[in-house]
Amino acid sequence: DLYNGEKITYELTVSDHVDVDAGKISIQAPIGRALISKKVNDEVTVVLPAGKKEYLIVNFTTIHQREFL
């Protein structure tokens, strides 16, 4: 979060597997849509019901990479 410096981890998933408390968000959610096709060091602006949020992507791991971590 560029505003307060908080580091947040999200896992993009299909809507059937959403668990917001675990950081699993839908690819169809505003944040999910904003993250698609982005890469490390990209700044992302997301318009949410609570207002606009800006993020900096500091790490990106695909599900295939995660299996080997």
One Martini backbone bead per residue (centre of mass of N, CA, C, O) as a GRO file, in nm:
protein
   69
    1ASP     BB    1   0.091   0.041   0.029
    2LEU     BB    2   0.160   0.368  -0.053
    3TYR     BB    3   0.036   0.524   0.190
    4ASN     BB    4   0.138   0.317   0.455
    5GLY     BB    5   0.346   0.061   0.378
    6GLU     BB    6   0.186  -0.185   0.359
    7LYS     BB    7   0.203  -0.532   0.350
    8ILE     BB    8   0.047  -0.736   0.095
    9THR     BB    9  -0.110  -1.055   0.041
   10TYR     BB   10  -0.208  -1.209  -0.266
   11GLU     BB   11  -0.445  -1.446  -0.403
   12LEU     BB   12  -0.536  -1.550  -0.704
   13THR     BB   13  -0.876  -1.652  -0.784
   14VAL     BB   14  -1.146  -1.812  -0.800
   15SER     BB   15  -1.458  -1.767  -0.667
   16ASP     BB   16  -1.471  -2.055  -0.517
   17HIS     BB   17  -1.177  -1.970  -0.342
   18VAL     BB   18  -1.256  -1.751  -0.161
   19ASP     BB   19  -1.045  -1.583   0.114
   20VAL     BB   20  -0.995  -1.297   0.258
   21ASP     BB   21  -0.847  -1.373   0.528
   22ALA     BB   22  -0.621  -1.535   0.334
   23GLY     BB   23  -0.588  -1.353   0.055
   24LYS     BB   24  -0.821  -1.465  -0.133
   25ILE     BB   25  -0.886  -1.342  -0.455
   26SER     BB   26  -1.056  -1.245  -0.713
   27ILE     BB   27  -1.015  -1.183  -1.053
   28GLN     BB   28  -1.299  -1.005  -1.040
   29ALA     BB   29  -1.194  -0.818  -0.859
   30PRO     BB   30  -1.059  -0.516  -0.845
   31ILE     BB   31  -0.775  -0.613  -0.762
   32GLY     BB   32  -0.751  -0.850  -0.956
   33ARG     BB   33  -0.782  -0.688  -1.220
   34ALA     BB   34  -0.534  -0.494  -1.162
   35LEU     BB   35  -0.308  -0.739  -1.154
   36ILE     BB   36  -0.339  -0.813  -1.426
   37SER     BB   37  -0.041  -0.796  -1.613
   38LYS     BB   38   0.158  -0.757  -1.394
   39LYS     BB   39   0.463  -0.642  -1.231
   40VAL     BB   40   0.734  -0.583  -1.095
   41ASN     BB   41   0.717  -0.234  -0.999
   42ASP     BB   42   0.431  -0.187  -1.027
   43GLU     BB   43   0.174   0.040  -1.032
   44VAL     BB   44  -0.147   0.029  -0.857
   45THR     BB   45  -0.483   0.123  -0.927
   46VAL     BB   46  -0.772   0.116  -0.705
   47VAL     BB   47  -1.124   0.107  -0.718
   48LEU     BB   48  -1.314   0.143  -0.432
   49PRO     BB   49  -1.573   0.191  -0.225
   50ALA     BB   50  -1.358   0.336  -0.012
   51GLY     BB   51  -1.160   0.398  -0.251
   52LYS     BB   52  -0.846   0.480  -0.341
   53LYS     BB   53  -0.574   0.258  -0.429
   54GLU     BB   54  -0.215   0.209  -0.385
   55TYR     BB   55   0.031  -0.002  -0.543
   56LEU     BB   56   0.325  -0.210  -0.503
   57ILE     BB   57   0.501  -0.446  -0.671
   58VAL     BB   58   0.740  -0.681  -0.506
   59ASN     BB   59   0.587  -0.955  -0.579
   60PHE     BB   60   0.574  -1.263  -0.790
   61THR     BB   61   0.371  -1.565  -0.791
   62THR     BB   62   0.307  -1.855  -0.918
   63ILE     BB   63   0.162  -2.154  -0.878
   64HIS     BB   64   0.408  -2.307  -0.998
   65GLN     BB   65   0.627  -2.179  -0.816
   66ARG     BB   66   0.504  -2.242  -0.532
   67GLU     BB   67   0.545  -2.557  -0.540
   68PHE     BB   68   0.883  -2.499  -0.510
   69LEU     BB   69   0.905  -2.332  -0.219
   0.00000   0.00000   0.00000
